[in-house]
Tab-separated table of C-alpha atoms in Angstrom:
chain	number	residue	atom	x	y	z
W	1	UNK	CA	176.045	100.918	-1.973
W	2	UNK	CA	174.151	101.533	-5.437
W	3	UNK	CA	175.423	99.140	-7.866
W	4	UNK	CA	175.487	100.253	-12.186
W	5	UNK	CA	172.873	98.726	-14.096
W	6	UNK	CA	175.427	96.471	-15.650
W	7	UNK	CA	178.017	95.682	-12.535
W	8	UNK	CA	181.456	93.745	-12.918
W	9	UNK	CA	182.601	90.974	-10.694
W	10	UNK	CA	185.325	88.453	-10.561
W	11	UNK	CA	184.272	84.441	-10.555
W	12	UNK	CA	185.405	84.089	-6.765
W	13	UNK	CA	189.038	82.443	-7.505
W	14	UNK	CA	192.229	84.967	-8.361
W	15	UNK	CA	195.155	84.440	-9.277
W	16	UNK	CA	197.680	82.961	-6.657
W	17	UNK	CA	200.964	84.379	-6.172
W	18	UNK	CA	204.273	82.597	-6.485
W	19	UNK	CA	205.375	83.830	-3.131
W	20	UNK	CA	201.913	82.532	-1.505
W	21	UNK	CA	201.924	79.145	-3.770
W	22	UNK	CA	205.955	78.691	-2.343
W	23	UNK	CA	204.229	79.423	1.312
W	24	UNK	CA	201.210	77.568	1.302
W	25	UNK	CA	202.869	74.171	-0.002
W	26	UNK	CA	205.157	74.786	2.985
W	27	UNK	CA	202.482	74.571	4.928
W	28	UNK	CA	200.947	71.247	3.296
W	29	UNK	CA	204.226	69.802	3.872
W	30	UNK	CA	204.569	70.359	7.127
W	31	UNK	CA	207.015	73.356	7.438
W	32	UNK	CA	204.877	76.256	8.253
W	33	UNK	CA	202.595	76.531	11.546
W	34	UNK	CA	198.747	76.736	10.947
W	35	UNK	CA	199.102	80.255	12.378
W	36	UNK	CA	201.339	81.452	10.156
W	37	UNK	CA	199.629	80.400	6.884
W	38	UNK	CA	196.545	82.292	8.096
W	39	UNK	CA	198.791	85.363	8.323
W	40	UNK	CA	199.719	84.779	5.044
W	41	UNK	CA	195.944	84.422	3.994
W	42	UNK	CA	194.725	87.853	5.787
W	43	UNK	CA	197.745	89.247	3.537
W	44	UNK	CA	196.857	87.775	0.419
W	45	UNK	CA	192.890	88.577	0.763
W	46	UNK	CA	193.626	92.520	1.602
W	47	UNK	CA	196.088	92.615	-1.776
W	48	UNK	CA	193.282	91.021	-3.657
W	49	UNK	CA	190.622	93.231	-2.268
W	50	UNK	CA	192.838	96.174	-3.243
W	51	UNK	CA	193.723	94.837	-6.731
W	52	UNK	CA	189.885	94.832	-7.436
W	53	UNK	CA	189.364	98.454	-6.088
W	54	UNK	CA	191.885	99.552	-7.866
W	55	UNK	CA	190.617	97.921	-11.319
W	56	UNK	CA	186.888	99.301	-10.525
W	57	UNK	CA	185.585	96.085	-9.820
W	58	UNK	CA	182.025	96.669	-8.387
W	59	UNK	CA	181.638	93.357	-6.722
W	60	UNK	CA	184.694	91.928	-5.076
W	61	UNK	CA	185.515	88.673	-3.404
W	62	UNK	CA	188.235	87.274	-0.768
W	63	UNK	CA	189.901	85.581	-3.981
W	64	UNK	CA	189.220	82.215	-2.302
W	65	UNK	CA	192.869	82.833	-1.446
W	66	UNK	CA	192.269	80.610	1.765
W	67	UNK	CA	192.050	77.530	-0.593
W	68	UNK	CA	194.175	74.885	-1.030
W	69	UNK	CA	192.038	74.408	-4.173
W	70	UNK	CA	188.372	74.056	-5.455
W	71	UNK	CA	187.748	71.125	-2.758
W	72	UNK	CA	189.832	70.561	0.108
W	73	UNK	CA	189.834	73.795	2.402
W	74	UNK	CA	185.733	72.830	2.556
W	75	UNK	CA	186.090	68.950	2.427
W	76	UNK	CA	188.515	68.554	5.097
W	77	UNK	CA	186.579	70.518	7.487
W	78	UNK	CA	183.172	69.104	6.873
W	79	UNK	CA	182.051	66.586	9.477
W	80	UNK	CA	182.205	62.833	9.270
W	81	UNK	CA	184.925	63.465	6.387
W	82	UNK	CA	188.586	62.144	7.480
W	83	UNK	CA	191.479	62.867	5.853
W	84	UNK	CA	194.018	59.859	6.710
W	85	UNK	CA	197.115	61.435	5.344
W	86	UNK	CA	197.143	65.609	5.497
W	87	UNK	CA	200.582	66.188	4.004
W	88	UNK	CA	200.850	67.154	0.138
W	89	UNK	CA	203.230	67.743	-2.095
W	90	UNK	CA	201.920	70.898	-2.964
W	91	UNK	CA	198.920	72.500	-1.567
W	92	UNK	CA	197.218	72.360	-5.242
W	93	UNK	CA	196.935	68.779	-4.656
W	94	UNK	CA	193.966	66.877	-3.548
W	95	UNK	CA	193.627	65.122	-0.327
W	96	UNK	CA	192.598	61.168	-0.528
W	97	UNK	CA	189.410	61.653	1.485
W	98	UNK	CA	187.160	59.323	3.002
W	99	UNK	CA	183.502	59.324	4.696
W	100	UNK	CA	183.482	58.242	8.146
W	101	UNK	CA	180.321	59.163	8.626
W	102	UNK	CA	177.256	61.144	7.311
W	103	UNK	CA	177.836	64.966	7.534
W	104	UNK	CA	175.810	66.438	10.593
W	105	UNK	CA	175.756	70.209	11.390
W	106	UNK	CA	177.864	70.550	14.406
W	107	UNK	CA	177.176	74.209	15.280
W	108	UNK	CA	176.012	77.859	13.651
W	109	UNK	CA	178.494	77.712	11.446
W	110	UNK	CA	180.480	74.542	11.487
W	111	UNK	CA	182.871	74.923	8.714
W	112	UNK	CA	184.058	78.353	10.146
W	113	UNK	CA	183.484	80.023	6.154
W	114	UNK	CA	181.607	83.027	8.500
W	115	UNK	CA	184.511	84.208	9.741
W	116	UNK	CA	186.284	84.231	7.029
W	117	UNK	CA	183.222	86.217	5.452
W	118	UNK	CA	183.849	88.681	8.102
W	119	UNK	CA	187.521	88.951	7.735
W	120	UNK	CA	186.486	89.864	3.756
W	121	UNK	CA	183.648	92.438	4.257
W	122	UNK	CA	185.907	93.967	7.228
W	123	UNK	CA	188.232	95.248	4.804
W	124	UNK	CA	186.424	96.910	1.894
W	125	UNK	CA	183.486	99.165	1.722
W	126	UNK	CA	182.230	97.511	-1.242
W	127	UNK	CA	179.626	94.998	-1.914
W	128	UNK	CA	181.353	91.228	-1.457
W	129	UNK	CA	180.095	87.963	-3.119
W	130	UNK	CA	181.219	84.739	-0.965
W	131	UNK	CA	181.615	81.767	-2.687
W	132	UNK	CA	182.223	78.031	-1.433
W	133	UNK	CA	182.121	74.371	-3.053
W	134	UNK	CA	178.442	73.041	-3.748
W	135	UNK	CA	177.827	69.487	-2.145
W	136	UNK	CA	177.946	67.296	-5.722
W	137	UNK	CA	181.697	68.481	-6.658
W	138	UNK	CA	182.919	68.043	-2.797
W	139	UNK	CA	181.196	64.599	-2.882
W	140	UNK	CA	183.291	63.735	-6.209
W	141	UNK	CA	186.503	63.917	-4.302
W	142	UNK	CA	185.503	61.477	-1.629
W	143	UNK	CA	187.029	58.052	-2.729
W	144	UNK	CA	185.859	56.358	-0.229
W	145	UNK	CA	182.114	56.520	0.569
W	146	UNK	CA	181.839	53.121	2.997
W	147	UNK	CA	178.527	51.722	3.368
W	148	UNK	CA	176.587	55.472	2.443
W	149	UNK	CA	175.440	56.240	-1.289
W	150	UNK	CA	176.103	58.946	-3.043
W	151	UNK	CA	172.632	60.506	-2.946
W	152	UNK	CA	173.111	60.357	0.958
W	153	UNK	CA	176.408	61.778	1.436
W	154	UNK	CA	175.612	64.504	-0.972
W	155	UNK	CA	172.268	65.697	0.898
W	156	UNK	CA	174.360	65.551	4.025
W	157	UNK	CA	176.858	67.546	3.281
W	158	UNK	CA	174.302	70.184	1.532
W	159	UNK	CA	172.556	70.507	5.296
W	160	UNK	CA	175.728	71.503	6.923
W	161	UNK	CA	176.754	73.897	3.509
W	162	UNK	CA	172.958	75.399	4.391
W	163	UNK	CA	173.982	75.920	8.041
W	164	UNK	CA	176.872	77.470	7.068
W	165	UNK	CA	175.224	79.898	4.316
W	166	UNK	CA	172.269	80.326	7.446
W	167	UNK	CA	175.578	81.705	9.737
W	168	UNK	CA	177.162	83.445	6.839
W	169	UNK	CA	173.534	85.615	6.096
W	170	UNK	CA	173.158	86.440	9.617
W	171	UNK	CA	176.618	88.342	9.372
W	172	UNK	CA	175.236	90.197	6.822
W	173	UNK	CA	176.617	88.426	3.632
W	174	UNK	CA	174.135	89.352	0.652
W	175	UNK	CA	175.723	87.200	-2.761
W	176	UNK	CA	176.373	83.711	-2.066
W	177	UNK	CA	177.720	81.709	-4.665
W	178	UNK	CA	177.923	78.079	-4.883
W	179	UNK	CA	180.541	76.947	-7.239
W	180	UNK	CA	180.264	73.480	-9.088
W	181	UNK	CA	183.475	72.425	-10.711
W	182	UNK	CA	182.779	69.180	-11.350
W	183	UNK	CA	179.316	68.732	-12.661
W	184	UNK	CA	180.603	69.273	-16.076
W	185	UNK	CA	182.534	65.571	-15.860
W	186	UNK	CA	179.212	64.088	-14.507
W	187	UNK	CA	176.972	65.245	-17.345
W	188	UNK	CA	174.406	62.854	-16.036
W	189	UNK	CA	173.974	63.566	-12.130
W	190	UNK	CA	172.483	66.816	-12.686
W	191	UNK	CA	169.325	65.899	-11.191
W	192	UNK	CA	171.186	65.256	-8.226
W	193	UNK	CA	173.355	68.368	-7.630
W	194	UNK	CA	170.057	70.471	-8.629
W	195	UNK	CA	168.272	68.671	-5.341
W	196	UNK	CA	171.299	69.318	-3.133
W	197	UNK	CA	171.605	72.666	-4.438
W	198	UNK	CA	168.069	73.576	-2.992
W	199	UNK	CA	168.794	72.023	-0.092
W	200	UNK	CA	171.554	74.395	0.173
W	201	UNK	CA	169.666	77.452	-0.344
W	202	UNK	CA	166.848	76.575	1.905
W	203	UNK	CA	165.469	78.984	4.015
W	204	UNK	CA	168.586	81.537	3.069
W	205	UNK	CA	167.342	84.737	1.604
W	206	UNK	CA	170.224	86.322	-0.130
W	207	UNK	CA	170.869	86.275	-3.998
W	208	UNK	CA	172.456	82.869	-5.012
W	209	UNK	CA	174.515	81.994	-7.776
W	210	UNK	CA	175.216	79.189	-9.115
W	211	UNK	CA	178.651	78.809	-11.349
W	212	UNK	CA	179.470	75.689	-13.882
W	213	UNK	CA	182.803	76.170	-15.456
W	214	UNK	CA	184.597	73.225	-17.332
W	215	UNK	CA	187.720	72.908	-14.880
W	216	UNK	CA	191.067	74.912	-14.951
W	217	UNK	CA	193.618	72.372	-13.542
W	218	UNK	CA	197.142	73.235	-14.511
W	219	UNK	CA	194.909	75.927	-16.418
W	220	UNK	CA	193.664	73.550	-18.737
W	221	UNK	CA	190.167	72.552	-19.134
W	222	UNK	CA	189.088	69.476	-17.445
W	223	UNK	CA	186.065	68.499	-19.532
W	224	UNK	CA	184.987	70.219	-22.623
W	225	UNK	CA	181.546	70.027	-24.318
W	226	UNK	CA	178.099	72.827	-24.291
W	227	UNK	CA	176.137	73.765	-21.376
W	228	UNK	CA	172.981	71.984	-22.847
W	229	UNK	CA	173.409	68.910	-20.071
W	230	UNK	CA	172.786	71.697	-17.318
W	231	UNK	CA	168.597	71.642	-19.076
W	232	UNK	CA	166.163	70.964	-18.077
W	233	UNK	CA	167.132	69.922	-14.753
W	234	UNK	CA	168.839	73.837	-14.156
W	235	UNK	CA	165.962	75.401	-14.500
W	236	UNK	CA	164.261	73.964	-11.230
W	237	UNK	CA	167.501	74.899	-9.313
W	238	UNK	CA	166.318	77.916	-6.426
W	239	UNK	CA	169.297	80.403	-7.309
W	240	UNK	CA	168.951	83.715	-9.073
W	241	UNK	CA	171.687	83.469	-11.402
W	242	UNK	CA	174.092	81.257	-13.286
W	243	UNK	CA	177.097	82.175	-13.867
W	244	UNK	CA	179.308	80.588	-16.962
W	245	UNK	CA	181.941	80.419	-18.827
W	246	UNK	CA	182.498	82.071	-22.534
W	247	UNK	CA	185.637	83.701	-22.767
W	248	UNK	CA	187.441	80.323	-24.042
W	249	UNK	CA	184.448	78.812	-25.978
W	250	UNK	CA	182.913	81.827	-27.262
W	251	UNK	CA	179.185	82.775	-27.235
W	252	UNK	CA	177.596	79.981	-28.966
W	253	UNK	CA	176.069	78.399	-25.638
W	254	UNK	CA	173.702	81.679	-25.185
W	255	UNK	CA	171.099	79.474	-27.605
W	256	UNK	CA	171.362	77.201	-25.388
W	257	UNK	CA	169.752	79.271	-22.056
W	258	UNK	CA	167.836	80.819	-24.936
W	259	UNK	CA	166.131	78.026	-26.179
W	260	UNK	CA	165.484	76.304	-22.790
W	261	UNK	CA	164.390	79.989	-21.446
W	262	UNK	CA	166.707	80.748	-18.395
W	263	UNK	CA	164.247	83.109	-16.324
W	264	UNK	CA	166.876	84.400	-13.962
W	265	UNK	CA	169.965	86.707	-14.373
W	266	UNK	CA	173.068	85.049	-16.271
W	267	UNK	CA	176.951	86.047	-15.311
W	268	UNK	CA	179.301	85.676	-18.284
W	269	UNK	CA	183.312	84.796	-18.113
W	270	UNK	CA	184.555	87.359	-20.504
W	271	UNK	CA	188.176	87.238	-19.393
W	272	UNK	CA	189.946	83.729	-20.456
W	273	UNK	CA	192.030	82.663	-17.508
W	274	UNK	CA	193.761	79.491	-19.570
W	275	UNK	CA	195.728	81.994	-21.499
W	276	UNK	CA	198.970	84.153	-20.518
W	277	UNK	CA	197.882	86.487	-23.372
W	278	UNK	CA	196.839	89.782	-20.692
W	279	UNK	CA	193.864	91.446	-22.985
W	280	UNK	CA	193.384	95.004	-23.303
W	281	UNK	CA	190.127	97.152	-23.326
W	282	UNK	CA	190.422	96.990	-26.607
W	283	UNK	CA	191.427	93.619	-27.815
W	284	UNK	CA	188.135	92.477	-25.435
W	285	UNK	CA	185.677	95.339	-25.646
W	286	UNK	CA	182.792	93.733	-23.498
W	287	UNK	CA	185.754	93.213	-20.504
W	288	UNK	CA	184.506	95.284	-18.454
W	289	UNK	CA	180.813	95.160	-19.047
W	290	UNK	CA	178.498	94.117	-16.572
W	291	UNK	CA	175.536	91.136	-16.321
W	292	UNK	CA	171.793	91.315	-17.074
W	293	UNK	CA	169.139	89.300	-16.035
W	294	UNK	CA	165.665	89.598	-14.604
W	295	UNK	CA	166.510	88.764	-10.969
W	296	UNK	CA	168.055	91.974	-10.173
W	297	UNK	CA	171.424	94.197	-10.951
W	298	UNK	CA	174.374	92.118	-8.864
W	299	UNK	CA	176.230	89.433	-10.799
W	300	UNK	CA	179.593	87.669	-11.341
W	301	UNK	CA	181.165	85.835	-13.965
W	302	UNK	CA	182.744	82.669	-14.823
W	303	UNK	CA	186.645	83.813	-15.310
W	304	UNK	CA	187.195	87.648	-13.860
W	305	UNK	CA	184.443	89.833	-15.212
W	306	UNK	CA	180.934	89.569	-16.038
W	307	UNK	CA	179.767	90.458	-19.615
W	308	UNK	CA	175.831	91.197	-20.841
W	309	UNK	CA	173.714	88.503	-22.160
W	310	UNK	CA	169.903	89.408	-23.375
């Protein structure tokens, strides 16, 4: 499918419903069979799908509606992570998670994210991004680490995230995206996530993304502060685009990739998803603009759409 010269996309996350967020704690609390909740998924992802047709989106995404939030649907299958006590309070919350071992790939795609890939491009005709947590942000969640450093468990668990992207390319996935929530609290390990990032994308030949944002817990920020930690380090990262957030903080962190010269495309969040206030076309005029780069014309954005930055 041709894409515009300036296509729209959503981040990867949408918005989940009340009924669903009532369902899936259910589930975390031990009320609801495994089967069930992945009905309830299936249903959630083809109302998202449609929701983004019907708004013209040109790149659309599964929601990440299978989530129980930006870490644990990923961290609690990767291998050598255990999980001692599985029940939350609500499926928002994060699992106490500990490494029993290193990470080792287990199998084509051994934290099953392919099939959920081919759930999502079974049900639209249009072109669909696939996003997942990068290894530095799951690797913040572990508490307990044992006798491995963090260096080690992160590289591990970026070799099975690089089997997985190998399974989710051969299904015909195009737009990866790896998502980093929480690199903006650890200002000073970018080095680190830019190494496991490349380990990541090794040997995958699709477009890759990379996305930073600065948390939405509670829909809140989690860290504030300017993009200027992601440089120099960034630039030596092997993805094709970076995709940020503006809507909340406004525009002034384009000097910043200016300044340290960005050479790939750049996705911008031009839709602020920490406010109720619902904008209009014309209350945000560059909504529903698309994303420009030098690394071609598909992109995605940090909130719900992508805007245009030169």
């Amino acid at each position: 499918m041709a894409l515009p010269l300036l296509p729209t996309t959503v981040v990867g996350s949408y918005p989940v419903p009340e009924w669903m967020e009532r369902l899936k704690t259910e589930y975390f609390r031990g009320k609801m069979s495994y089967g069930q909740l992945q009905e309830v998924h299936d249903m959630a992802v083809k109302a998202a799908l449609r929701d983004q047709e019907l708004a013209g989106i040109d790149i659309v995404s599964d929601g990440e509606l299978r989530r129980d939030n930006d870490i644990d649907y990923t961290l609690a299958r990767m291998p050598g992570i255990e999980i001692p006590e599985p029940v939350k309070d609500f499926y928002f919350d994060y699992y106490e998670a500990r490494a029993a071992a290193l990470p080792e790939v287990t199998g084509p795609s051994p934290l099953g994210l392919a099939a959920d890939y081919a759930f999502t491009s079974a049900q639209t005709k249009a072109p669909v991004k696939f996003s997942f947590t990068g290894p530095f942000s799951l690797s913040c969640r572990v508490h307990d680490r044992g006798r491995f450093s963090q260096r080690d468990l992160v590289m591990a668990m970026a070799r099975v995230l690089n089997a997985e992207a190998r399974a989710l390319a051969e299904l015909g996935a195009t737009l990866l995206q790896i998502d980093e929530p929480f690199l903006a609290g650890h200002t000073d390990q970018v080095a680190l996530a830019v190494d496991a990032i490349n380990a990541v994308t090794d040997g995958v030949d699709v477009t890759w993304a990379l996305h930073v944002c600065y948390g939405n817990r509670y829909a809140r920020p989690s860290w504030e502060g300017h993009y200027d930690f992601l440089f120099p380090d960034v630039l030596q990262a092997d993805v094709d685009q970076l995709v940020l957030e503006f809507a909340r903080k406004g525009d002034g962190d384009l000097t910043i990739i200016d300044k340290f010269g960005w050479p790939g495309a750049v996705g911008l969040g031009v839709v602020d998803v920490k406010s109720d206030e619902v904008e209009t076309p014309s209350s945000s005029p560059t909504a529903f603009a698309g994303l420009c780069g030098t690394s071609g014309p598909t992109g995605s954005s940090s909130t719900r759409t992508a805007g245009c930055a030169t």
